[in-house]
PDB file of C-alpha atoms and ligand atoms in Angstrom:
ATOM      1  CA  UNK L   1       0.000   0.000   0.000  1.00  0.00           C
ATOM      2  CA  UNK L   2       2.607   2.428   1.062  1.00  0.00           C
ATOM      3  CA  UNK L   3       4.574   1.415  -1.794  1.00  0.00           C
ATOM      4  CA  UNK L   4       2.186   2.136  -4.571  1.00  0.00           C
ATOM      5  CA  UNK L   5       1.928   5.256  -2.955  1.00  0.00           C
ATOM      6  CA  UNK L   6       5.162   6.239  -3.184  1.00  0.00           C
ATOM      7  CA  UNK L   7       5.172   5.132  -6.609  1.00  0.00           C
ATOM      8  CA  UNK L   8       1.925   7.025  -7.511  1.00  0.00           C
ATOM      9  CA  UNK L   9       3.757  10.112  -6.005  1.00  0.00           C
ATOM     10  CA  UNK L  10       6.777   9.722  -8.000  1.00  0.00           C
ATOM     11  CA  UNK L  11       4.869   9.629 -11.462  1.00  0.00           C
ATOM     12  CA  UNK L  12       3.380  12.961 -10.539  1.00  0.00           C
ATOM     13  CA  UNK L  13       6.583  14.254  -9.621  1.00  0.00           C
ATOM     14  CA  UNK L  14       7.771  13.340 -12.538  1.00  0.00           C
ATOM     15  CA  UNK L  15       4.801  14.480 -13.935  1.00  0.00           C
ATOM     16  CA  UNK L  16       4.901  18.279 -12.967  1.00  0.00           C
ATOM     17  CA  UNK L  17       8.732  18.275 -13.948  1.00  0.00           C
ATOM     18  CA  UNK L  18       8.185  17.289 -17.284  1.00  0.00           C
ATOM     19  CA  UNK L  19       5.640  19.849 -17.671  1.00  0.00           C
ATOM     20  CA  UNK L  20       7.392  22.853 -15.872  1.00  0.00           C
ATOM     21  CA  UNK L  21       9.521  23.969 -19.135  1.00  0.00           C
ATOM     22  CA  UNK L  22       6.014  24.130 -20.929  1.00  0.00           C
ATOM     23  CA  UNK L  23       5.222  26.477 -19.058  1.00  0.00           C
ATOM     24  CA  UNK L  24       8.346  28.575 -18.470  1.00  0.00           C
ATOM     25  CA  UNK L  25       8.424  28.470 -22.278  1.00  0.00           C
ATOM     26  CA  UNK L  26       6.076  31.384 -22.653  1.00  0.00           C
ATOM     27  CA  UNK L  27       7.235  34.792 -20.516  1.00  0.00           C
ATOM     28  CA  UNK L  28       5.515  37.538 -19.462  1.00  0.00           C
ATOM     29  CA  UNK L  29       6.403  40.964 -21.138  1.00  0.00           C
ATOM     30  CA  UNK L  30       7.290  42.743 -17.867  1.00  0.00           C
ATOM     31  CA  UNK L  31       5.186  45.860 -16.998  1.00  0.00           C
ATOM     32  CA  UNK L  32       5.965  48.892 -19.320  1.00  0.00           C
ATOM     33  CA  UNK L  33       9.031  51.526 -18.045  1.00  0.00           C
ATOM     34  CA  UNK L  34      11.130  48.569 -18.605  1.00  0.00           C
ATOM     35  CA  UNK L  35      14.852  50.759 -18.554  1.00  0.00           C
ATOM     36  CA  UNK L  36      16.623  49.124 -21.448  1.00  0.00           C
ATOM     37  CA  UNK L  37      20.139  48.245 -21.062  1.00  0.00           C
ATOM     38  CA  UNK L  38      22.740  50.961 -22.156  1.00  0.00           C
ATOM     39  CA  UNK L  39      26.605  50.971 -22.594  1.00  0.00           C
ATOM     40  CA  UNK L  40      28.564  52.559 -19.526  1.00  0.00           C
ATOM     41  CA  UNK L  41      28.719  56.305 -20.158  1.00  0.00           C
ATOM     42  CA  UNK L  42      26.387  56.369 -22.159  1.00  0.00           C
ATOM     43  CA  UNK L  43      25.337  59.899 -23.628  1.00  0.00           C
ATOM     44  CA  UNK L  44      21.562  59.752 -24.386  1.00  0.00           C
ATOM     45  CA  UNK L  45      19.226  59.206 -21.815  1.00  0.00           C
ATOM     46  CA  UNK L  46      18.000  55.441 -21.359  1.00  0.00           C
ATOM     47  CA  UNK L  47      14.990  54.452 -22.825  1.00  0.00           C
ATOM     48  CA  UNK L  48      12.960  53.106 -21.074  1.00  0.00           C
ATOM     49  CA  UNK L  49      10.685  50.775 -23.370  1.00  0.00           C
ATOM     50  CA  UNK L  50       6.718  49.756 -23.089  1.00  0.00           C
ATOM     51  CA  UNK L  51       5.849  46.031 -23.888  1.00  0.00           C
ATOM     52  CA  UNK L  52       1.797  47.273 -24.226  1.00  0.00           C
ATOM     53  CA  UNK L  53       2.195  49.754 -26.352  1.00  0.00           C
ATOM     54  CA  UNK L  54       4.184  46.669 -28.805  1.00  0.00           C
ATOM     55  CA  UNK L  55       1.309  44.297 -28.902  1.00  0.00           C
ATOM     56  CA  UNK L  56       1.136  44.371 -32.366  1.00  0.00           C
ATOM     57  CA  UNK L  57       4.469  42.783 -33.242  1.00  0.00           C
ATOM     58  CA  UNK L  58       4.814  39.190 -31.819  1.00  0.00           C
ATOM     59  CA  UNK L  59       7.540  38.430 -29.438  1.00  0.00           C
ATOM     60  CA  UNK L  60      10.069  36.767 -31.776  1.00  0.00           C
ATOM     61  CA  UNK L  61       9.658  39.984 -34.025  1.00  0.00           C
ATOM     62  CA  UNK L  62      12.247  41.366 -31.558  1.00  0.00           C
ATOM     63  CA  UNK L  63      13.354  38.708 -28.928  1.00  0.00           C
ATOM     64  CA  UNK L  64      14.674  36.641 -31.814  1.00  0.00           C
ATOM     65  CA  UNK L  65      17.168  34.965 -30.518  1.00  0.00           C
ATOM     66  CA  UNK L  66      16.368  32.795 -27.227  1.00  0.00           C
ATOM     67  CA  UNK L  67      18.151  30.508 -24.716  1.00  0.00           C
ATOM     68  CA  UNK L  68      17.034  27.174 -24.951  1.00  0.00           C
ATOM     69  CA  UNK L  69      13.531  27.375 -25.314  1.00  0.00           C
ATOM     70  CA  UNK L  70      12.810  29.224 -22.199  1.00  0.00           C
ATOM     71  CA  UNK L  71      14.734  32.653 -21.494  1.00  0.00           C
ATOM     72  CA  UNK L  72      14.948  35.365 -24.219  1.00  0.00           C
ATOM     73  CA  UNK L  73      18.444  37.069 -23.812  1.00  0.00           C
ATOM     74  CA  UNK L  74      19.584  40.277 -23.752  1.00  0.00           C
ATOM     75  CA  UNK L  75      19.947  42.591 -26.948  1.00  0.00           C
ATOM     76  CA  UNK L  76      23.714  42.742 -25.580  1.00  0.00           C
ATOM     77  CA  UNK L  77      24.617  39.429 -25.100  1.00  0.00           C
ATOM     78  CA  UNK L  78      27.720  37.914 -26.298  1.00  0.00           C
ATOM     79  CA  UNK L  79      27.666  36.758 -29.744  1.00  0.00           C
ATOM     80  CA  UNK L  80      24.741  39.064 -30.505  1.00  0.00           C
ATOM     81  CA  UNK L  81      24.981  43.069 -30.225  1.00  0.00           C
ATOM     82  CA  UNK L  82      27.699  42.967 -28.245  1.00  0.00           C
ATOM     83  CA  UNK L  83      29.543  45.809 -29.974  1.00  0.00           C
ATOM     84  CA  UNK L  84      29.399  49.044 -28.791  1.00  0.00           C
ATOM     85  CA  UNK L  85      31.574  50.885 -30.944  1.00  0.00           C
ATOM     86  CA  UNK L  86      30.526  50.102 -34.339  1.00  0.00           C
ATOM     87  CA  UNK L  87      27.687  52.212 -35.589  1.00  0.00           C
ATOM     88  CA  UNK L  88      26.183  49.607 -38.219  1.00  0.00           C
ATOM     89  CA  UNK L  89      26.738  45.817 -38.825  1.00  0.00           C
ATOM     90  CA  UNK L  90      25.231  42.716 -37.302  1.00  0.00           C
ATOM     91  CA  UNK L  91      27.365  43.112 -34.184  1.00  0.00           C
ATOM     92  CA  UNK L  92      26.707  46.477 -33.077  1.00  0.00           C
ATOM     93  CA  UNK L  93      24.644  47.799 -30.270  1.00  0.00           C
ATOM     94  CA  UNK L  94      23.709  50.833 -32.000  1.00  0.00           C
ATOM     95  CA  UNK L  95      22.223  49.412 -35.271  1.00  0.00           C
ATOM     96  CA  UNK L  96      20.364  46.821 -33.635  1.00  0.00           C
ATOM     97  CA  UNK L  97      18.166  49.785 -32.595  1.00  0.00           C
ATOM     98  CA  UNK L  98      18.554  52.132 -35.193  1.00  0.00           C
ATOM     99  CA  UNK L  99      19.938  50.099 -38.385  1.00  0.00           C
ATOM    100  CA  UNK L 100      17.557  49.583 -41.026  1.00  0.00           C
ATOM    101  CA  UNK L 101      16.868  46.006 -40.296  1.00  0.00           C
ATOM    102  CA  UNK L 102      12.631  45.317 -39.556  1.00  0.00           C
ATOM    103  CA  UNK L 103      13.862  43.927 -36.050  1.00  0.00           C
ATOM    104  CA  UNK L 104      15.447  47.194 -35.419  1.00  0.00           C
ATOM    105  CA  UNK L 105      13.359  49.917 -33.304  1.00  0.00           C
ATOM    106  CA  UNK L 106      14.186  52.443 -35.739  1.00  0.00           C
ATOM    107  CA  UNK L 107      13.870  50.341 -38.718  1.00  0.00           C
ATOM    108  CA  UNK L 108      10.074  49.299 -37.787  1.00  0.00           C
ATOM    109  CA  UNK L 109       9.050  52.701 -37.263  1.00  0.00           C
ATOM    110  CA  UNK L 110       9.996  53.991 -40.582  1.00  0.00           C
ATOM    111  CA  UNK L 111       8.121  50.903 -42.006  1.00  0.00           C
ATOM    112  CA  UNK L 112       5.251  51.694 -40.401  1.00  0.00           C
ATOM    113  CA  UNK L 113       4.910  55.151 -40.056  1.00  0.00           C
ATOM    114  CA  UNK L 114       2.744  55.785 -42.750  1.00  0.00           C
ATOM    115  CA  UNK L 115       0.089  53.696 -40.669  1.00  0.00           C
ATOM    116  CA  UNK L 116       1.509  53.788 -37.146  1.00  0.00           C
ATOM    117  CA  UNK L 117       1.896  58.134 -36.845  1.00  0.00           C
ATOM    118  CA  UNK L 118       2.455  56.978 -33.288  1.00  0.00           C
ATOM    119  CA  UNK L 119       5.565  55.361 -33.587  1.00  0.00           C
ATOM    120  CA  UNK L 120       8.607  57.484 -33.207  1.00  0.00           C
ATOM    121  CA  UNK L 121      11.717  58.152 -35.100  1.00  0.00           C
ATOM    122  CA  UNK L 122      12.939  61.507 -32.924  1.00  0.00           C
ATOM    123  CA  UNK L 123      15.883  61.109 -30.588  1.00  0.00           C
ATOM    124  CA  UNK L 124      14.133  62.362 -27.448  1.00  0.00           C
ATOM    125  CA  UNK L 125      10.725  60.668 -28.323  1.00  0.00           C
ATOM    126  CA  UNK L 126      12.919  57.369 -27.034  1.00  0.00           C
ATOM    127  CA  UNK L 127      15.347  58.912 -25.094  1.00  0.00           C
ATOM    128  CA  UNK L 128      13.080  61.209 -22.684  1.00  0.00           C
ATOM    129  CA  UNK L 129      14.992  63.009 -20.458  1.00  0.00           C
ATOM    130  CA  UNK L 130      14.572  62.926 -16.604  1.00  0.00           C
TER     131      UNK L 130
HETATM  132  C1  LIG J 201      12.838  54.246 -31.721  1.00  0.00           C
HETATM  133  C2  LIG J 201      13.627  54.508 -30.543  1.00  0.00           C
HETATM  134  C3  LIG J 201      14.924  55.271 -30.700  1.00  0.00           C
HETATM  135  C4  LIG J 201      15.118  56.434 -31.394  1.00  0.00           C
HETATM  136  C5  LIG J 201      14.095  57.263 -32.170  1.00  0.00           C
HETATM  137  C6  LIG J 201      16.503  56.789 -31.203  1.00  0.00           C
HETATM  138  N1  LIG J 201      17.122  55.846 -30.415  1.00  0.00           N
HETATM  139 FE1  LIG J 201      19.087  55.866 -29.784  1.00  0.00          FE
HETATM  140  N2  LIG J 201      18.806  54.134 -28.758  1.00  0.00           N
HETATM  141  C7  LIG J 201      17.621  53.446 -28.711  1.00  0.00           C
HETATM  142  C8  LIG J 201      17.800  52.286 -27.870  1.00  0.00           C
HETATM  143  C9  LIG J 201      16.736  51.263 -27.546  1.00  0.00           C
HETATM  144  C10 LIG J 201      19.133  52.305 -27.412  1.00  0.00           C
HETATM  145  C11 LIG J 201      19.802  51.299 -26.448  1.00  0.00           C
HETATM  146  C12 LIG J 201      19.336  51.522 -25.003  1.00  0.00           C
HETATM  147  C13 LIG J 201      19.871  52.769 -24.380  1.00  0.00           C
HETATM  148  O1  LIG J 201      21.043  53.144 -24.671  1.00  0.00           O
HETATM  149  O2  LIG J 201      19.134  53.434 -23.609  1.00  0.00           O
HETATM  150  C14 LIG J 201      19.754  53.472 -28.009  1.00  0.00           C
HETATM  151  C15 LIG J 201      21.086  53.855 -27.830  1.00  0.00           C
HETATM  152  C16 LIG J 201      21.671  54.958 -28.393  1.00  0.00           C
HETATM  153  C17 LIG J 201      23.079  55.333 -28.253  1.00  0.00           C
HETATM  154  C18 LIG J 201      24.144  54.514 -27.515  1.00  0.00           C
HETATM  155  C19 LIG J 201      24.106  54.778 -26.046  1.00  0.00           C
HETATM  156  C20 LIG J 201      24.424  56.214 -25.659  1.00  0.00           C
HETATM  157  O3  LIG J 201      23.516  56.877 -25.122  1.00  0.00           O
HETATM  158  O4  LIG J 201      25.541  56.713 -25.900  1.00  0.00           O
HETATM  159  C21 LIG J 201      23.260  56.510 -28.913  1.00  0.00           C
HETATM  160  C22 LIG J 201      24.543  57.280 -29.092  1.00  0.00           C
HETATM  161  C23 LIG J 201      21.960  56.884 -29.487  1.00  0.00           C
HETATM  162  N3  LIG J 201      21.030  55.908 -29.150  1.00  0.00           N
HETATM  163  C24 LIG J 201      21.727  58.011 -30.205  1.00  0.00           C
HETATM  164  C25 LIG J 201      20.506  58.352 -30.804  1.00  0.00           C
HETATM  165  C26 LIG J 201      20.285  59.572 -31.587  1.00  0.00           C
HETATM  166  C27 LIG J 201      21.320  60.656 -31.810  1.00  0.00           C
HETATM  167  C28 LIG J 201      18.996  59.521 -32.043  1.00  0.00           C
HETATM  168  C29 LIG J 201      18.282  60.479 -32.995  1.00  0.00           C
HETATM  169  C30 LIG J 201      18.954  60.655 -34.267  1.00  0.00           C
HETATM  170  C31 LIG J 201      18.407  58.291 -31.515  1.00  0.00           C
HETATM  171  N4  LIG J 201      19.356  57.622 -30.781  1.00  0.00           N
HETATM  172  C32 LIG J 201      17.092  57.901 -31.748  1.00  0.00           C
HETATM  173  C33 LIG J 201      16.427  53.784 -29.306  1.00  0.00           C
HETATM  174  C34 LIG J 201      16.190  54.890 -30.081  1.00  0.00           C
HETATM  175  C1  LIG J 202       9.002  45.686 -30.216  1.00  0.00           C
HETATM  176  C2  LIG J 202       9.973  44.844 -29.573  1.00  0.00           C
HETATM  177  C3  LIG J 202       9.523  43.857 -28.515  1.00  0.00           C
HETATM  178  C4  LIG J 202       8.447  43.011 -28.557  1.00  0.00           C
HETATM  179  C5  LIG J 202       7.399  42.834 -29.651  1.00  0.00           C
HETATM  180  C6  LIG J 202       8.488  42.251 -27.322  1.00  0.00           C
HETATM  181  N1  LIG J 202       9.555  42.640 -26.562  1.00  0.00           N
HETATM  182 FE1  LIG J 202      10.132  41.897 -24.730  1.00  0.00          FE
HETATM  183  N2  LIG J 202      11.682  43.221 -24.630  1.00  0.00           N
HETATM  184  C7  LIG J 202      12.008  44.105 -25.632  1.00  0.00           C
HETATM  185  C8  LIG J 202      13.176  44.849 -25.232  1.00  0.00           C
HETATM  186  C9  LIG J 202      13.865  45.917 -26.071  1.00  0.00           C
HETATM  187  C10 LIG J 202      13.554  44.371 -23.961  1.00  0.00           C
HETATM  188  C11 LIG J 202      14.752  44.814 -23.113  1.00  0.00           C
HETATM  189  C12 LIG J 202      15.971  44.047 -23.587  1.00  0.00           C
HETATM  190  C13 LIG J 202      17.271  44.552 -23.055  1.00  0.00           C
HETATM  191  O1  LIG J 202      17.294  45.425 -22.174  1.00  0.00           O
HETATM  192  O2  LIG J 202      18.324  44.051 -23.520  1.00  0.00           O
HETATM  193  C14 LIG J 202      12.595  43.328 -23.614  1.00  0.00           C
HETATM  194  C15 LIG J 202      12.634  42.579 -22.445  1.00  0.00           C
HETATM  195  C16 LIG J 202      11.793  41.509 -22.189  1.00  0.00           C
HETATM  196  C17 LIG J 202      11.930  40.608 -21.068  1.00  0.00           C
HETATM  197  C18 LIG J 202      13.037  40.667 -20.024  1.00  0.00           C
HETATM  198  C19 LIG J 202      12.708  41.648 -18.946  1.00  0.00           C
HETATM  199  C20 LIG J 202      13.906  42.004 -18.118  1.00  0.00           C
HETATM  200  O3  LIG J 202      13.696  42.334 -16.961  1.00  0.00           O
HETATM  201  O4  LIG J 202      15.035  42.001 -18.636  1.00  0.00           O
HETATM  202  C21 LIG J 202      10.915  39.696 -21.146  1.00  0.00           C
HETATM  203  C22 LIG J 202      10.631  38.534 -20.187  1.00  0.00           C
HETATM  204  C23 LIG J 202      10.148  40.013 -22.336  1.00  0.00           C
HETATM  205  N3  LIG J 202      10.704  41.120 -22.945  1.00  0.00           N
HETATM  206  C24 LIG J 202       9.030  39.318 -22.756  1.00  0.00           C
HETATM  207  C25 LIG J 202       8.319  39.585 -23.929  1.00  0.00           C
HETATM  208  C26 LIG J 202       7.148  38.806 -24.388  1.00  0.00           C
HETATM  209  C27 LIG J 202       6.544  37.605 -23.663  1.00  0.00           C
HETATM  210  C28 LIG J 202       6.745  39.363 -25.558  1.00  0.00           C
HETATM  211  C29 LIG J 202       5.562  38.986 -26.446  1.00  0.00           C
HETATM  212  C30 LIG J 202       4.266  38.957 -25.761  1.00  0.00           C
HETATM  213  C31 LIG J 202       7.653  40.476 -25.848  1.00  0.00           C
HETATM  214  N4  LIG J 202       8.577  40.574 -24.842  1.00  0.00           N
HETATM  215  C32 LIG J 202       7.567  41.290 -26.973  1.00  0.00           C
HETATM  216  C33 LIG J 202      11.363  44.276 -26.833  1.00  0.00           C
HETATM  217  C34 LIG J 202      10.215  43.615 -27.257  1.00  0.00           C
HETATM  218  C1  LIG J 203       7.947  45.580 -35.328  1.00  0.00           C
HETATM  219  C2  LIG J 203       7.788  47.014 -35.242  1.00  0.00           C
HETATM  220  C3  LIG J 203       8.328  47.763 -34.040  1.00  0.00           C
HETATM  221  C4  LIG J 203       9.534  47.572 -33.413  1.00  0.00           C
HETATM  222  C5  LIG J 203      10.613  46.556 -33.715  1.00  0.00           C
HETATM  223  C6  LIG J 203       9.604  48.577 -32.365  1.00  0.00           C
HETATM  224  N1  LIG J 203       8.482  49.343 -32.372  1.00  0.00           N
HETATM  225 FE1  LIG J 203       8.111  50.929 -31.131  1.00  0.00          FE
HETATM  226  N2  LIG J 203       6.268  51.158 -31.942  1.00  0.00           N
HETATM  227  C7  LIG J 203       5.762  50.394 -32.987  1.00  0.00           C
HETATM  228  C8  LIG J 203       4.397  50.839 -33.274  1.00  0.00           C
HETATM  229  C9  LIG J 203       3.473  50.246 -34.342  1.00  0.00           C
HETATM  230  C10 LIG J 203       4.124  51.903 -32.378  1.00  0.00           C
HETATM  231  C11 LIG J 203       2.841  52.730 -32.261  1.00  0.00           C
HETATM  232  C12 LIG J 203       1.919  52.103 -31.269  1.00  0.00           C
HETATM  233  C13 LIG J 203       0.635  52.875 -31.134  1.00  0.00           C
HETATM  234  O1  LIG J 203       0.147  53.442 -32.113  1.00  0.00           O
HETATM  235  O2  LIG J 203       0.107  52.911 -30.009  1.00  0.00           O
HETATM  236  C14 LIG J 203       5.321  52.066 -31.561  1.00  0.00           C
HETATM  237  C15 LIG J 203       5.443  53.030 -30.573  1.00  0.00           C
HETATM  238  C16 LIG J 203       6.593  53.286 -29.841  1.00  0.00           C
HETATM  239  C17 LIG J 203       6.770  54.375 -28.895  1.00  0.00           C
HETATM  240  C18 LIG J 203       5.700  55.432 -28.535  1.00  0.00           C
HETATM  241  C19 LIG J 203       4.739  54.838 -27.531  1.00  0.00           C
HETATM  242  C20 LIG J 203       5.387  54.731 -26.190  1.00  0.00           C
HETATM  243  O3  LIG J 203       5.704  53.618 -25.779  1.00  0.00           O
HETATM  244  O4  LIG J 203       5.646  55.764 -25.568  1.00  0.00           O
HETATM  245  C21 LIG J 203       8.036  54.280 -28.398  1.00  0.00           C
HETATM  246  C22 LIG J 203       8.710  55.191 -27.391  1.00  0.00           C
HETATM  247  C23 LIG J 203       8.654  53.113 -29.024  1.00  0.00           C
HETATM  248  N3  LIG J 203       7.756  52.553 -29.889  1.00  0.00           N
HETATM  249  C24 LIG J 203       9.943  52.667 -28.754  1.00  0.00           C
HETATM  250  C25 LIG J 203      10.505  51.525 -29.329  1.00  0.00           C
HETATM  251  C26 LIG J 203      11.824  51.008 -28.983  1.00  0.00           C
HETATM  252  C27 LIG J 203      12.753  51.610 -27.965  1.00  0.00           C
HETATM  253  C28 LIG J 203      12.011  49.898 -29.743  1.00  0.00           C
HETATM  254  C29 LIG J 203      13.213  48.964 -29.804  1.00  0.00           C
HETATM  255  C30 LIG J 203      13.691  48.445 -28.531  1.00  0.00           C
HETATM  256  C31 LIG J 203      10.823  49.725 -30.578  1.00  0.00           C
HETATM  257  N4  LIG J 203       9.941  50.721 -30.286  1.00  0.00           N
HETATM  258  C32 LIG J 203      10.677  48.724 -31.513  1.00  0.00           C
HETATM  259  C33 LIG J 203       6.401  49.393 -33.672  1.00  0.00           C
HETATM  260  C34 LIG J 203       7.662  48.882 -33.370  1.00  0.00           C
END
């Protein structure tokens, strides 16, 4: 009796572990404000970017790159835009955000500006001071 209990408990165990990355698989966009990661010294102020106001574009549009299946990384990450001091090219910081690419926060708002007015392409509409 105790036995098959045990065992009954281990299948669900087993169960619930198996199913756990299912569910980690699919993130929550944080709460808008999020402050965006910016090189030391940087110049501009940080933007500070709002998931709701992005519900439009799905979340491999910009989190293209994940790791494993669970955790998107950072736009800075090793191996991705990990250059700072290159203005254009698939390893800079700065043209991942304002290259041409569709990906690119930039790039998408001149695409869609004709039918988006709302989306910006002004330094301080992304870098708000204060
Ligand atoms: C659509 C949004 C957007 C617009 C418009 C925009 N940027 Fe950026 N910019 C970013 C993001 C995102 C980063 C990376 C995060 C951060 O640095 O806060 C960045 C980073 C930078 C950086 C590197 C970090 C630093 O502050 O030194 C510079 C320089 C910069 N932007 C200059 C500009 C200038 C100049 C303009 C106007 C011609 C501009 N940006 C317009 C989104 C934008
Ligand atoms: C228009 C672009 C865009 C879209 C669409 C988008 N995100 Fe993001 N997300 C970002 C940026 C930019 C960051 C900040 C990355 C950084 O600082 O390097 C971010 C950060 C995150 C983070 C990490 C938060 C943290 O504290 O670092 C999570 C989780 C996330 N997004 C989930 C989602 C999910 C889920 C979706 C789809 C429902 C989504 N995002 C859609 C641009 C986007
Ligand atoms: C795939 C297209 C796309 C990408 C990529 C994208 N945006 Fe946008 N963005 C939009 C659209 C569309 C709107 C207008 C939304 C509306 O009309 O409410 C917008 C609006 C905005 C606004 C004005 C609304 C607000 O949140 O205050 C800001 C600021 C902004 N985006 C910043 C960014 C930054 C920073 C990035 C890159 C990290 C980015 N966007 C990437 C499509 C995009």
């Amino acid at each position: 009796m105790k036995r098959s209990l045990f065992m009954t408990l281990m299948v669900v165990a087993l169960g619930l572990a198996l199913a756990l990355p299912l569910y980690a698989a699919a993130p929550k966009a944080p709460a808008d404000g999020l402050a965006m990661k910016a090189p030391a010294g940087a110049k501009q102020p940080v933007v500070k970017f709002n998931h709701s106001k992005h519900a439009s574009a799905k979340c491999v549009d910009c989190h293209h790159k994940k790791v494993g299946n669970t955790e998107f990384v950072k736009c800075d990450s090793k191996g991705c835009h990990a250059d700072y001091a290159a203005k254009t090219g698939k390893d800079s910081f700065y043209a991942a955000f304002h290259g041409p690419a569709a990906k690119s926060c930039l790039g998408c708002h001149k695409a869609v500006k004709d039918k988006s007015p709302n989306a910006p392409s002004a330094c301080p509409k992304c870098h708000v001071k204060g």
